[in-house]
JSON list of C-alpha atoms and ligand atoms in Angstrom, two decimals:
[
{"chain": "A", "resi": 1, "resn": "MET", "atom": "CA", "xyz": [-39.34, 21.34, -27.55]},
{"chain": "A", "resi": 2, "resn": "ARG", "atom": "CA", "xyz": [-35.63, 21.30, -27.09]},
{"chain": "A", "resi": 3, "resn": "VAL", "atom": "CA", "xyz": [-33.69, 18.98, -29.00]},
{"chain": "A", "resi": 4, "resn": "ILE", "atom": "CA", "xyz": [-29.97, 18.01, -27.54]},
{"chain": "A", "resi": 5, "resn": "LEU", "atom": "CA", "xyz": [-27.67, 16.34, -30.20]},
{"chain": "A", "resi": 6, "resn": "LEU", "atom": "CA", "xyz": [-24.99, 14.53, -28.55]},
{"chain": "A", "resi": 7, "resn": "GLY", "atom": "CA", "xyz": [-22.28, 12.58, -30.51]},
{"chain": "A", "resi": 8, "resn": "PRO", "atom": "CA", "xyz": [-18.69, 12.98, -31.23]},
{"chain": "A", "resi": 9, "resn": "PRO", "atom": "CA", "xyz": [-17.26, 15.28, -33.92]},
{"chain": "A", "resi": 10, "resn": "GLY", "atom": "CA", "xyz": [-17.99, 13.74, -37.23]},
{"chain": "A", "resi": 11, "resn": "SER", "atom": "CA", "xyz": [-21.15, 11.77, -36.19]},
{"chain": "A", "resi": 12, "resn": "GLY", "atom": "CA", "xyz": [-23.31, 13.97, -38.67]},
{"chain": "A", "resi": 13, "resn": "LYS", "atom": "CA", "xyz": [-25.16, 15.46, -35.70]},
{"chain": "A", "resi": 14, "resn": "GLY", "atom": "CA", "xyz": [-24.83, 19.01, -37.47]},
{"chain": "A", "resi": 15, "resn": "THR", "atom": "CA", "xyz": [-26.39, 17.73, -40.65]},
{"chain": "A", "resi": 16, "resn": "GLN", "atom": "CA", "xyz": [-29.14, 15.96, -38.78]},
{"chain": "A", "resi": 17, "resn": "GLY", "atom": "CA", "xyz": [-29.84, 19.33, -36.74]},
{"chain": "A", "resi": 18, "resn": "ASP", "atom": "CA", "xyz": [-30.14, 21.15, -40.08]},
{"chain": "A", "resi": 19, "resn": "LEU", "atom": "CA", "xyz": [-32.71, 18.57, -41.50]},
{"chain": "A", "resi": 20, "resn": "ILE", "atom": "CA", "xyz": [-34.68, 18.80, -38.12]},
{"chain": "A", "resi": 21, "resn": "GLY", "atom": "CA", "xyz": [-34.41, 22.84, -38.50]},
{"chain": "A", "resi": 22, "resn": "LYS", "atom": "CA", "xyz": [-36.03, 22.53, -42.11]},
{"chain": "A", "resi": 23, "resn": "GLU", "atom": "CA", "xyz": [-38.69, 19.90, -41.26]},
{"chain": "A", "resi": 24, "resn": "TYR", "atom": "CA", "xyz": [-39.69, 21.63, -37.87]},
{"chain": "A", "resi": 25, "resn": "GLY", "atom": "CA", "xyz": [-38.81, 25.02, -38.01]},
{"chain": "A", "resi": 26, "resn": "PHE", "atom": "CA", "xyz": [-36.43, 24.69, -35.05]},
{"chain": "A", "resi": 27, "resn": "PRO", "atom": "CA", "xyz": [-33.14, 26.70, -35.34]},
{"chain": "A", "resi": 28, "resn": "ARG", "atom": "CA", "xyz": [-30.00, 24.86, -34.87]},
{"chain": "A", "resi": 29, "resn": "ILE", "atom": "CA", "xyz": [-27.64, 26.45, -32.36]},
{"chain": "A", "resi": 30, "resn": "SER", "atom": "CA", "xyz": [-24.19, 25.23, -32.70]},
{"chain": "A", "resi": 31, "resn": "THR", "atom": "CA", "xyz": [-21.90, 26.54, -29.87]},
{"chain": "A", "resi": 32, "resn": "GLY", "atom": "CA", "xyz": [-18.89, 25.51, -32.15]},
{"chain": "A", "resi": 33, "resn": "ASP", "atom": "CA", "xyz": [-20.05, 27.78, -35.10]},
{"chain": "A", "resi": 34, "resn": "ILE", "atom": "CA", "xyz": [-20.88, 30.66, -32.76]},
{"chain": "A", "resi": 35, "resn": "LEU", "atom": "CA", "xyz": [-17.38, 30.30, -31.22]},
{"chain": "A", "resi": 36, "resn": "ARG", "atom": "CA", "xyz": [-15.55, 29.94, -34.52]},
{"chain": "A", "resi": 37, "resn": "GLN", "atom": "CA", "xyz": [-17.36, 33.22, -35.79]},
{"chain": "A", "resi": 38, "resn": "ALA", "atom": "CA", "xyz": [-16.14, 34.89, -32.58]},
{"chain": "A", "resi": 39, "resn": "VAL", "atom": "CA", "xyz": [-12.43, 33.78, -33.38]},
{"chain": "A", "resi": 40, "resn": "SER", "atom": "CA", "xyz": [-12.50, 34.98, -36.86]},
{"chain": "A", "resi": 41, "resn": "ARG", "atom": "CA", "xyz": [-14.09, 38.21, -35.90]},
{"chain": "A", "resi": 42, "resn": "LYS", "atom": "CA", "xyz": [-11.50, 38.46, -33.18]},
{"chain": "A", "resi": 43, "resn": "THR", "atom": "CA", "xyz": [-14.06, 39.61, -30.56]},
{"chain": "A", "resi": 44, "resn": "ALA", "atom": "CA", "xyz": [-12.95, 39.59, -26.93]},
{"chain": "A", "resi": 45, "resn": "LEU", "atom": "CA", "xyz": [-14.68, 36.33, -26.31]},
{"chain": "A", "resi": 46, "resn": "GLY", "atom": "CA", "xyz": [-13.05, 34.90, -29.52]},
{"chain": "A", "resi": 47, "resn": "LEU", "atom": "CA", "xyz": [-9.69, 35.88, -28.23]},
{"chain": "A", "resi": 48, "resn": "GLN", "atom": "CA", "xyz": [-10.34, 34.05, -25.09]},
{"chain": "A", "resi": 49, "resn": "ALA", "atom": "CA", "xyz": [-11.60, 31.01, -26.64]},
{"chain": "A", "resi": 50, "resn": "GLU", "atom": "CA", "xyz": [-9.08, 30.61, -29.43]},
{"chain": "A", "resi": 51, "resn": "ALA", "atom": "CA", "xyz": [-6.30, 28.91, -27.77]},
{"chain": "A", "resi": 52, "resn": "GLN", "atom": "CA", "xyz": [-8.37, 26.11, -26.11]},
{"chain": "A", "resi": 53, "resn": "MET", "atom": "CA", "xyz": [-10.20, 25.59, -29.37]},
{"chain": "A", "resi": 54, "resn": "LYS", "atom": "CA", "xyz": [-7.04, 25.27, -31.28]},
{"chain": "A", "resi": 55, "resn": "ALA", "atom": "CA", "xyz": [-5.79, 22.52, -29.09]},
{"chain": "A", "resi": 56, "resn": "GLY", "atom": "CA", "xyz": [-9.18, 20.70, -29.26]},
{"chain": "A", "resi": 57, "resn": "HIS", "atom": "CA", "xyz": [-9.87, 21.38, -25.56]},
{"chain": "A", "resi": 58, "resn": "LEU", "atom": "CA", "xyz": [-13.24, 22.87, -24.20]},
{"chain": "A", "resi": 59, "resn": "VAL", "atom": "CA", "xyz": [-13.91, 26.35, -23.59]},
{"chain": "A", "resi": 60, "resn": "SER", "atom": "CA", "xyz": [-15.01, 27.33, -20.13]},
{"chain": "A", "resi": 61, "resn": "ASP", "atom": "CA", "xyz": [-18.48, 26.44, -19.24]},
{"chain": "A", "resi": 62, "resn": "ASP", "atom": "CA", "xyz": [-19.53, 30.19, -18.36]},
{"chain": "A", "resi": 63, "resn": "ILE", "atom": "CA", "xyz": [-18.62, 31.74, -21.77]},
{"chain": "A", "resi": 64, "resn": "VAL", "atom": "CA", "xyz": [-20.32, 28.77, -23.64]},
{"chain": "A", "resi": 65, "resn": "ALA", "atom": "CA", "xyz": [-23.39, 28.87, -21.25]},
{"chain": "A", "resi": 66, "resn": "SER", "atom": "CA", "xyz": [-23.75, 32.86, -21.71]},
{"chain": "A", "resi": 67, "resn": "LEU", "atom": "CA", "xyz": [-23.83, 32.37, -25.59]},
{"chain": "A", "resi": 68, "resn": "VAL", "atom": "CA", "xyz": [-26.41, 29.90, -25.45]},
{"chain": "A", "resi": 69, "resn": "ALA", "atom": "CA", "xyz": [-28.58, 31.78, -23.04]},
{"chain": "A", "resi": 70, "resn": "GLU", "atom": "CA", "xyz": [-28.39, 34.98, -25.31]},
{"chain": "A", "resi": 71, "resn": "ARG", "atom": "CA", "xyz": [-29.57, 32.82, -28.40]},
{"chain": "A", "resi": 72, "resn": "ILE", "atom": "CA", "xyz": [-32.37, 31.06, -26.95]},
{"chain": "A", "resi": 73, "resn": "LYS", "atom": "CA", "xyz": [-34.06, 34.18, -25.85]},
{"chain": "A", "resi": 74, "resn": "GLN", "atom": "CA", "xyz": [-34.45, 35.11, -29.48]},
{"chain": "A", "resi": 75, "resn": "PRO", "atom": "CA", "xyz": [-38.14, 34.89, -30.79]},
{"chain": "A", "resi": 76, "resn": "ASP", "atom": "CA", "xyz": [-37.26, 32.17, -33.53]},
{"chain": "A", "resi": 77, "resn": "CYS", "atom": "CA", "xyz": [-36.65, 29.70, -30.57]},
{"chain": "A", "resi": 78, "resn": "LEU", "atom": "CA", "xyz": [-40.14, 30.23, -28.94]},
{"chain": "A", "resi": 79, "resn": "SER", "atom": "CA", "xyz": [-41.60, 26.87, -30.25]},
{"chain": "A", "resi": 80, "resn": "GLY", "atom": "CA", "xyz": [-38.25, 25.10, -30.19]},
{"chain": "A", "resi": 81, "resn": "TYR", "atom": "CA", "xyz": [-34.62, 24.76, -31.09]},
{"chain": "A", "resi": 82, "resn": "VAL", "atom": "CA", "xyz": [-31.75, 22.35, -31.36]},
{"chain": "A", "resi": 83, "resn": "LEU", "atom": "CA", "xyz": [-28.53, 22.54, -29.32]},
{"chain": "A", "resi": 84, "resn": "ASP", "atom": "CA", "xyz": [-25.59, 21.09, -31.24]},
{"chain": "A", "resi": 85, "resn": "GLY", "atom": "CA", "xyz": [-22.41, 20.90, -29.29]},
{"chain": "A", "resi": 86, "resn": "PHE", "atom": "CA", "xyz": [-24.00, 21.95, -25.93]},
{"chain": "A", "resi": 87, "resn": "PRO", "atom": "CA", "xyz": [-24.37, 20.85, -23.29]},
{"chain": "A", "resi": 88, "resn": "ARG", "atom": "CA", "xyz": [-20.96, 19.07, -23.27]},
{"chain": "A", "resi": 89, "resn": "THR", "atom": "CA", "xyz": [-20.42, 18.67, -19.49]},
{"chain": "A", "resi": 90, "resn": "ILE", "atom": "CA", "xyz": [-22.56, 17.91, -16.58]},
{"chain": "A", "resi": 91, "resn": "ASN", "atom": "CA", "xyz": [-22.05, 21.55, -15.28]},
{"chain": "A", "resi": 92, "resn": "GLN", "atom": "CA", "xyz": [-23.37, 22.95, -18.64]},
{"chain": "A", "resi": 93, "resn": "VAL", "atom": "CA", "xyz": [-26.44, 20.69, -18.26]},
{"chain": "A", "resi": 94, "resn": "LYS", "atom": "CA", "xyz": [-27.09, 22.50, -14.96]},
{"chain": "A", "resi": 95, "resn": "LEU", "atom": "CA", "xyz": [-26.59, 25.80, -16.35]},
{"chain": "A", "resi": 96, "resn": "LEU", "atom": "CA", "xyz": [-28.76, 25.00, -19.25]},
{"chain": "A", "resi": 97, "resn": "GLU", "atom": "CA", "xyz": [-31.60, 23.73, -16.78]},
{"chain": "A", "resi": 98, "resn": "GLN", "atom": "CA", "xyz": [-31.49, 26.88, -14.77]},
{"chain": "A", "resi": 99, "resn": "MET", "atom": "CA", "xyz": [-31.78, 28.98, -17.83]},
{"chain": "A", "resi": 100, "resn": "GLU", "atom": "CA", "xyz": [-35.00, 27.36, -18.83]},
{"chain": "A", "resi": 101, "resn": "SER", "atom": "CA", "xyz": [-36.49, 24.78, -16.88]},
{"chain": "A", "resi": 102, "resn": "GLY", "atom": "CA", "xyz": [-39.82, 22.93, -17.76]},
{"chain": "A", "resi": 103, "resn": "ARG", "atom": "CA", "xyz": [-39.27, 22.91, -21.66]},
{"chain": "A", "resi": 104, "resn": "PRO", "atom": "CA", "xyz": [-39.92, 19.34, -23.05]},
{"chain": "A", "resi": 105, "resn": "GLU", "atom": "CA", "xyz": [-36.92, 17.77, -24.15]},
{"chain": "A", "resi": 106, "resn": "LEU", "atom": "CA", "xyz": [-35.36, 15.07, -26.17]},
{"chain": "A", "resi": 107, "resn": "ALA", "atom": "CA", "xyz": [-31.69, 14.09, -26.30]},
{"chain": "A", "resi": 108, "resn": "LEU", "atom": "CA", "xyz": [-30.22, 12.28, -29.37]},
{"chain": "A", "resi": 109, "resn": "GLU", "atom": "CA", "xyz": [-27.21, 10.39, -29.24]},
{"chain": "A", "resi": 110, "resn": "PHE", "atom": "CA", "xyz": [-25.44, 9.63, -32.81]},
{"chain": "A", "resi": 111, "resn": "THR", "atom": "CA", "xyz": [-23.10, 6.84, -32.47]},
{"chain": "A", "resi": 112, "resn": "LEU", "atom": "CA", "xyz": [-20.27, 5.74, -35.07]},
{"chain": "A", "resi": 113, "resn": "SER", "atom": "CA", "xyz": [-17.03, 3.71, -34.81]},
{"chain": "A", "resi": 114, "resn": "GLU", "atom": "CA", "xyz": [-13.75, 5.75, -34.35]},
{"chain": "A", "resi": 115, "resn": "GLU", "atom": "CA", "xyz": [-12.24, 4.54, -37.63]},
{"chain": "A", "resi": 116, "resn": "VAL", "atom": "CA", "xyz": [-15.27, 6.12, -39.64]},
{"chain": "A", "resi": 117, "resn": "LEU", "atom": "CA", "xyz": [-15.33, 9.23, -37.63]},
{"chain": "A", "resi": 118, "resn": "ILE", "atom": "CA", "xyz": [-11.55, 10.00, -38.36]},
{"chain": "A", "resi": 119, "resn": "SER", "atom": "CA", "xyz": [-11.76, 9.18, -42.03]},
{"chain": "A", "resi": 120, "resn": "ARG", "atom": "CA", "xyz": [-14.97, 11.66, -42.17]},
{"chain": "A", "resi": 121, "resn": "LEU", "atom": "CA", "xyz": [-13.38, 14.56, -40.49]},
{"chain": "A", "resi": 122, "resn": "THR", "atom": "CA", "xyz": [-9.82, 14.38, -42.12]},
{"chain": "A", "resi": 123, "resn": "SER", "atom": "CA", "xyz": [-11.84, 14.83, -45.61]},
{"chain": "A", "resi": 124, "resn": "ARG", "atom": "CA", "xyz": [-13.97, 17.64, -44.45]},
{"chain": "A", "resi": 125, "resn": "ARG", "atom": "CA", "xyz": [-13.38, 21.00, -45.91]},
{"chain": "A", "resi": 126, "resn": "VAL", "atom": "CA", "xyz": [-15.02, 24.40, -45.04]},
{"chain": "A", "resi": 127, "resn": "CYS", "atom": "CA", "xyz": [-15.20, 27.70, -47.20]},
{"chain": "A", "resi": 128, "resn": "VAL", "atom": "CA", "xyz": [-12.96, 30.41, -45.57]},
{"chain": "A", "resi": 129, "resn": "ASN", "atom": "CA", "xyz": [-15.65, 32.91, -46.47]},
{"chain": "A", "resi": 130, "resn": "CYS", "atom": "CA", "xyz": [-19.16, 31.62, -45.98]},
{"chain": "A", "resi": 131, "resn": "GLY", "atom": "CA", "xyz": [-18.61, 28.38, -43.86]},
{"chain": "A", "resi": 132, "resn": "ALA", "atom": "CA", "xyz": [-20.06, 26.10, -46.14]},
{"chain": "A", "resi": 133, "resn": "VAL", "atom": "CA", "xyz": [-18.94, 22.55, -45.41]},
{"chain": "A", "resi": 134, "resn": "TYR", "atom": "CA", "xyz": [-17.84, 19.85, -47.87]},
{"chain": "A", "resi": 135, "resn": "ASN", "atom": "CA", "xyz": [-16.60, 16.40, -47.61]},
{"chain": "A", "resi": 136, "resn": "LEU", "atom": "CA", "xyz": [-14.14, 15.09, -50.15]},
{"chain": "A", "resi": 137, "resn": "ILE", "atom": "CA", "xyz": [-15.51, 11.74, -50.32]},
{"chain": "A", "resi": 138, "resn": "SER", "atom": "CA", "xyz": [-19.27, 12.07, -49.60]},
{"chain": "A", "resi": 139, "resn": "SER", "atom": "CA", "xyz": [-20.02, 15.70, -50.87]},
{"chain": "A", "resi": 140, "resn": "PRO", "atom": "CA", "xyz": [-17.04, 17.13, -52.77]},
{"chain": "A", "resi": 141, "resn": "PRO", "atom": "CA", "xyz": [-17.23, 20.54, -54.31]},
{"chain": "A", "resi": 142, "resn": "ARG", "atom": "CA", "xyz": [-17.85, 20.68, -58.08]},
{"chain": "A", "resi": 143, "resn": "LYS", "atom": "CA", "xyz": [-14.24, 22.46, -58.65]},
{"chain": "A", "resi": 144, "resn": "GLU", "atom": "CA", "xyz": [-11.49, 21.17, -56.29]},
{"chain": "A", "resi": 145, "resn": "GLY", "atom": "CA", "xyz": [-10.62, 23.43, -53.52]},
{"chain": "A", "resi": 146, "resn": "THR", "atom": "CA", "xyz": [-13.39, 26.08, -54.30]},
{"chain": "A", "resi": 147, "resn": "CYS", "atom": "CA", "xyz": [-16.69, 26.80, -52.83]},
{"chain": "A", "resi": 148, "resn": "ASP", "atom": "CA", "xyz": [-19.53, 26.10, -54.96]},
{"chain": "A", "resi": 149, "resn": "ARG", "atom": "CA", "xyz": [-21.71, 29.03, -53.32]},
{"chain": "A", "resi": 150, "resn": "CYS", "atom": "CA", "xyz": [-19.23, 31.75, -53.30]},
{"chain": "A", "resi": 151, "resn": "GLY", "atom": "CA", "xyz": [-16.11, 30.90, -55.22]},
{"chain": "A", "resi": 152, "resn": "HIS", "atom": "CA", "xyz": [-13.94, 31.29, -52.25]},
{"chain": "A", "resi": 153, "resn": "PRO", "atom": "CA", "xyz": [-11.04, 29.01, -51.33]},
{"chain": "A", "resi": 154, "resn": "LEU", "atom": "CA", "xyz": [-11.88, 25.92, -49.01]},
{"chain": "A", "resi": 155, "resn": "LYS", "atom": "CA", "xyz": [-9.69, 24.94, -46.19]},
{"chain": "A", "resi": 156, "resn": "THR", "atom": "CA", "xyz": [-9.27, 22.09, -43.61]},
{"chain": "A", "resi": 157, "resn": "ARG", "atom": "CA", "xyz": [-10.57, 23.37, -40.40]},
{"chain": "A", "resi": 158, "resn": "GLU", "atom": "CA", "xyz": [-7.54, 23.91, -37.86]},
{"chain": "A", "resi": 159, "resn": "ASP", "atom": "CA", "xyz": [-9.06, 21.22, -35.26]},
{"chain": "A", "resi": 160, "resn": "ASP", "atom": "CA", "xyz": [-9.87, 18.55, -38.19]},
{"chain": "A", "resi": 161, "resn": "ARG", "atom": "CA", "xyz": [-6.01, 17.33, -38.33]},
{"chain": "A", "resi": 162, "resn": "PRO", "atom": "CA", "xyz": [-5.61, 13.83, -37.13]},
{"chain": "A", "resi": 163, "resn": "GLU", "atom": "CA", "xyz": [-3.75, 14.28, -33.85]},
{"chain": "A", "resi": 164, "resn": "ILE", "atom": "CA", "xyz": [-6.38, 17.08, -32.68]},
{"chain": "A", "resi": 165, "resn": "ILE", "atom": "CA", "xyz": [-9.13, 14.88, -34.00]},
{"chain": "A", "resi": 166, "resn": "ARG", "atom": "CA", "xyz": [-8.00, 11.97, -31.56]},
{"chain": "A", "resi": 167, "resn": "GLU", "atom": "CA", "xyz": [-7.67, 14.75, -28.69]},
{"chain": "A", "resi": 168, "resn": "ARG", "atom": "CA", "xyz": [-11.24, 15.91, -29.31]},
{"chain": "A", "resi": 169, "resn": "LEU", "atom": "CA", "xyz": [-12.68, 12.42, -29.30]},
{"chain": "A", "resi": 170, "resn": "ARG", "atom": "CA", "xyz": [-10.87, 11.51, -26.05]},
{"chain": "A", "resi": 171, "resn": "VAL", "atom": "CA", "xyz": [-12.25, 14.71, -24.48]},
{"chain": "A", "resi": 172, "resn": "TYR", "atom": "CA", "xyz": [-15.58, 14.36, -25.77]},
{"chain": "A", "resi": 173, "resn": "GLU", "atom": "CA", "xyz": [-15.91, 10.69, -24.43]},
{"chain": "A", "resi": 174, "resn": "ALA", "atom": "CA", "xyz": [-14.47, 11.74, -21.16]},
{"chain": "A", "resi": 175, "resn": "GLU", "atom": "CA", "xyz": [-17.03, 14.64, -20.53]},
{"chain": "A", "resi": 176, "resn": "ILE", "atom": "CA", "xyz": [-20.11, 13.32, -22.21]},
{"chain": "A", "resi": 177, "resn": "ARG", "atom": "CA", "xyz": [-20.44, 10.28, -20.10]},
{"chain": "A", "resi": 178, "resn": "GLU", "atom": "CA", "xyz": [-22.10, 11.83, -17.34]},
{"chain": "A", "resi": 179, "resn": "VAL", "atom": "CA", "xyz": [-24.41, 14.00, -19.69]},
{"chain": "A", "resi": 180, "resn": "LYS", "atom": "CA", "xyz": [-25.55, 11.08, -21.49]},
{"chain": "A", "resi": 181, "resn": "GLU", "atom": "CA", "xyz": [-26.37, 9.40, -18.11]},
{"chain": "A", "resi": 182, "resn": "HIS", "atom": "CA", "xyz": [-28.15, 12.44, -16.98]},
{"chain": "A", "resi": 183, "resn": "TYR", "atom": "CA", "xyz": [-30.55, 12.27, -19.86]},
{"chain": "A", "resi": 184, "resn": "ARG", "atom": "CA", "xyz": [-30.94, 8.64, -19.63]},
{"chain": "A", "resi": 185, "resn": "ARG", "atom": "CA", "xyz": [-32.12, 8.90, -16.29]},
{"chain": "A", "resi": 186, "resn": "LYS", "atom": "CA", "xyz": [-34.46, 11.58, -17.01]},
{"chain": "A", "resi": 187, "resn": "GLY", "atom": "CA", "xyz": [-35.98, 9.22, -19.69]},
{"chain": "A", "resi": 188, "resn": "VAL", "atom": "CA", "xyz": [-35.32, 11.41, -22.70]},
{"chain": "A", "resi": 189, "resn": "LEU", "atom": "CA", "xyz": [-32.24, 9.80, -24.38]},
{"chain": "A", "resi": 190, "resn": "SER", "atom": "CA", "xyz": [-32.50, 8.08, -27.74]},
{"chain": "A", "resi": 191, "resn": "VAL", "atom": "CA", "xyz": [-29.52, 6.52, -29.34]},
{"chain": "A", "resi": 192, "resn": "ILE", "atom": "CA", "xyz": [-29.22, 6.78, -33.18]},
{"chain": "A", "resi": 193, "resn": "GLU", "atom": "CA", "xyz": [-27.27, 4.45, -35.40]},
{"chain": "A", "resi": 194, "resn": "SER", "atom": "CA", "xyz": [-25.40, 7.20, -37.58]},
{"chain": "A", "resi": 195, "resn": "SER", "atom": "CA", "xyz": [-24.27, 5.06, -40.49]},
{"chain": "A", "resi": 196, "resn": "GLY", "atom": "CA", "xyz": [-25.85, 5.44, -44.01]},
{"chain": "A", "resi": 197, "resn": "LEU", "atom": "CA", "xyz": [-27.13, 8.32, -46.00]},
{"chain": "A", "resi": 198, "resn": "PRO", "atom": "CA", "xyz": [-28.32, 11.40, -44.10]},
{"chain": "A", "resi": 199, "resn": "GLU", "atom": "CA", "xyz": [-31.87, 10.84, -45.35]},
{"chain": "A", "resi": 200, "resn": "GLU", "atom": "CA", "xyz": [-31.64, 7.41, -43.91]},
{"chain": "A", "resi": 201, "resn": "ILE", "atom": "CA", "xyz": [-30.51, 8.75, -40.61]},
{"chain": "A", "resi": 202, "resn": "PHE", "atom": "CA", "xyz": [-33.21, 11.33, -40.50]},
{"chain": "A", "resi": 203, "resn": "SER", "atom": "CA", "xyz": [-35.85, 8.90, -40.80]},
{"chain": "A", "resi": 204, "resn": "ARG", "atom": "CA", "xyz": [-34.79, 7.31, -37.66]},
{"chain": "A", "resi": 205, "resn": "VAL", "atom": "CA", "xyz": [-34.47, 10.75, -36.05]},
{"chain": "A", "resi": 206, "resn": "ARG", "atom": "CA", "xyz": [-37.88, 11.87, -37.30]},
{"chain": "A", "resi": 207, "resn": "GLN", "atom": "CA", "xyz": [-39.52, 8.60, -35.67]},
{"chain": "A", "resi": 208, "resn": "VAL", "atom": "CA", "xyz": [-38.20, 9.43, -32.11]},
{"chain": "A", "resi": 209, "resn": "LEU", "atom": "CA", "xyz": [-38.93, 13.21, -32.61]},
{"chain": "A", "resi": 210, "resn": "GLU", "atom": "CA", "xyz": [-42.55, 12.70, -33.50]},
{"chain": "A", "resi": 211, "resn": "ALA", "atom": "CA", "xyz": [-42.98, 10.24, -30.63]},
{"chain": "A", "resi": 212, "resn": "SER", "atom": "CA", "xyz": [-41.32, 12.80, -28.20]},
{"chain": "A", "resi": 213, "resn": "LEU", "atom": "CA", "xyz": [-43.58, 15.94, -29.65]},
{"chain": "A", "resi": 214, "resn": "SER", "atom": "CA", "xyz": [-46.63, 13.75, -29.44]},
{"chain": "A", "resi": 215, "resn": "ARG", "atom": "CA", "xyz": [-46.00, 13.02, -25.77]},
{"chain": "A", "resi": 216, "resn": "ALA", "atom": "CA", "xyz": [-45.17, 16.57, -25.01]},
{"chain": "A", "resi": 217, "resn": "SER", "atom": "CA", "xyz": [-48.37, 17.89, -26.67]},
{"chain": "A", "resi": 218, "resn": "LYS", "atom": "CA", "xyz": [-50.46, 15.26, -24.49]},
{"chain": "A", "resi": 219, "resn": "ILE", "atom": "CA", "xyz": [-48.95, 16.60, -21.34]},
{"chain": "A", "resi": 220, "resn": "ASP", "atom": "CA", "xyz": [-49.71, 20.26, -22.66]},
{"chain": "A", "resi": 221, "resn": "ARG", "atom": "CA", "xyz": [-53.16, 19.35, -23.08]},
{"chain": "A", "resi": 222, "resn": "ARG", "atom": "CA", "xyz": [-53.64, 17.68, -19.68]},
{"chain": "A", "resi": 223, "resn": "MET", "atom": "CA", "xyz": [-52.03, 20.81, -18.08]},
{"chain": "A", "resi": 224, "resn": "ALA", "atom": "CA", "xyz": [-54.09, 23.22, -20.00]},
{"chain": "A", "resi": 225, "resn": "PRO", "atom": "CA", "xyz": [-56.86, 25.19, -18.10]},
{"chain": "A", "resi": 226, "resn": "ARG", "atom": "CA", "xyz": [-60.37, 23.89, -18.96]},
{"chain": "B", "resi": 1, "resn": "AMP", "atom": "P1", "xyz": [-17.42, 21.53, -32.37]},
{"chain": "B", "resi": 1, "resn": "AMP", "atom": "O1", "xyz": [-17.62, 22.21, -33.66]},
{"chain": "B", "resi": 1, "resn": "AMP", "atom": "O2", "xyz": [-18.99, 21.45, -31.58]},
{"chain": "B", "resi": 1, "resn": "AMP", "atom": "O3", "xyz": [-16.69, 20.23, -32.47]},
{"chain": "B", "resi": 1, "resn": "AMP", "atom": "O4", "xyz": [-16.65, 22.52, -31.48]},
{"chain": "B", "resi": 1, "resn": "AMP", "atom": "C1", "xyz": [-15.25, 22.96, -31.77]},
{"chain": "B", "resi": 1, "resn": "AMP", "atom": "C2", "xyz": [-14.73, 23.51, -30.62]},
{"chain": "B", "resi": 1, "resn": "AMP", "atom": "O5", "xyz": [-15.24, 24.54, -29.95]},
{"chain": "B", "resi": 1, "resn": "AMP", "atom": "C3", "xyz": [-14.52, 22.55, -29.22]},
{"chain": "B", "resi": 1, "resn": "AMP", "atom": "O6", "xyz": [-13.40, 21.49, -29.64]},
{"chain": "B", "resi": 1, "resn": "AMP", "atom": "C4", "xyz": [-14.54, 23.36, -28.26]},
{"chain": "B", "resi": 1, "resn": "AMP", "atom": "O7", "xyz": [-13.02, 23.91, -28.09]},
{"chain": "B", "resi": 1, "resn": "AMP", "atom": "C5", "xyz": [-15.41, 24.56, -28.60]},
{"chain": "B", "resi": 1, "resn": "AMP", "atom": "N1", "xyz": [-16.80, 24.21, -28.05]},
{"chain": "B", "resi": 1, "resn": "AMP", "atom": "C6", "xyz": [-17.87, 24.03, -28.78]},
{"chain": "B", "resi": 1, "resn": "AMP", "atom": "N2", "xyz": [-18.86, 23.81, -27.83]},
{"chain": "B", "resi": 1, "resn": "AMP", "atom": "C7", "xyz": [-18.62, 23.95, -26.64]},
{"chain": "B", "resi": 1, "resn": "AMP", "atom": "C8", "xyz": [-19.08, 23.53, -25.45]},
{"chain": "B", "resi": 1, "resn": "AMP", "atom": "N3", "xyz": [-20.37, 23.26, -25.16]},
{"chain": "B", "resi": 1, "resn": "AMP", "atom": "N4", "xyz": [-18.23, 23.64, -24.39]},
{"chain": "B", "resi": 1, "resn": "AMP", "atom": "C9", "xyz": [-16.82, 24.02, -24.46]},
{"chain": "B", "resi": 1, "resn": "AMP", "atom": "N5", "xyz": [-16.38, 24.17, -25.58]},
{"chain": "B", "resi": 1, "resn": "AMP", "atom": "C10", "xyz": [-17.04, 23.78, -26.72]}
]
């Protein structure tokens, strides 16, 4: 199973991706995380992507697609994986389908109002060392400005500043329309209302995922040699 998480920055799709990972054993693959790591390690790819990321623009489809192609070849992706932040353009959808066709898939679209999104993102903090994510309102660190896990300082992500957030939301809406339409036409899109506690949202996710897994296993059984 391939689970594709769609939703603007701040819609909680990363948290839901981790919960899916824990319950179903599917690794969450976040292109944003992979790119941020490349930038902080100053790899050739990171240097190429840095300026676009800082401005809230999309990195080129080829760069992102090659990162994903590498990652989904790993053995932990065999029974399934969760894509967070990819595909973001219709061209990326096509590249993904060329990489691996025929895998059953489910696209989950997380929706939330722009006001709530901006307030969530401006209160997000990340650890400079281990990448742990906090939210000053919903999940603050025990000691202000310090990571609970490793004791390093917390910072605001470069692209979580209000003017950049608005640009990211604008870019997201413009690009994702066709992607959503593609999955809707394929009959694999489910819309998840993303307000409430993570566990409440996850119970909605679990329902659609269970239905989708059961459909996929029926198809598998029908196609299996007798
Ligand atoms: P995210 O953490 O998903 O919000 O991604 C942070 C930034 O990484 C985005 O604003 C883009 O610059 C870049 N990025 C992540 N995923 C993609 C993608 N699929 N296509 C292009 N750029 C991406």
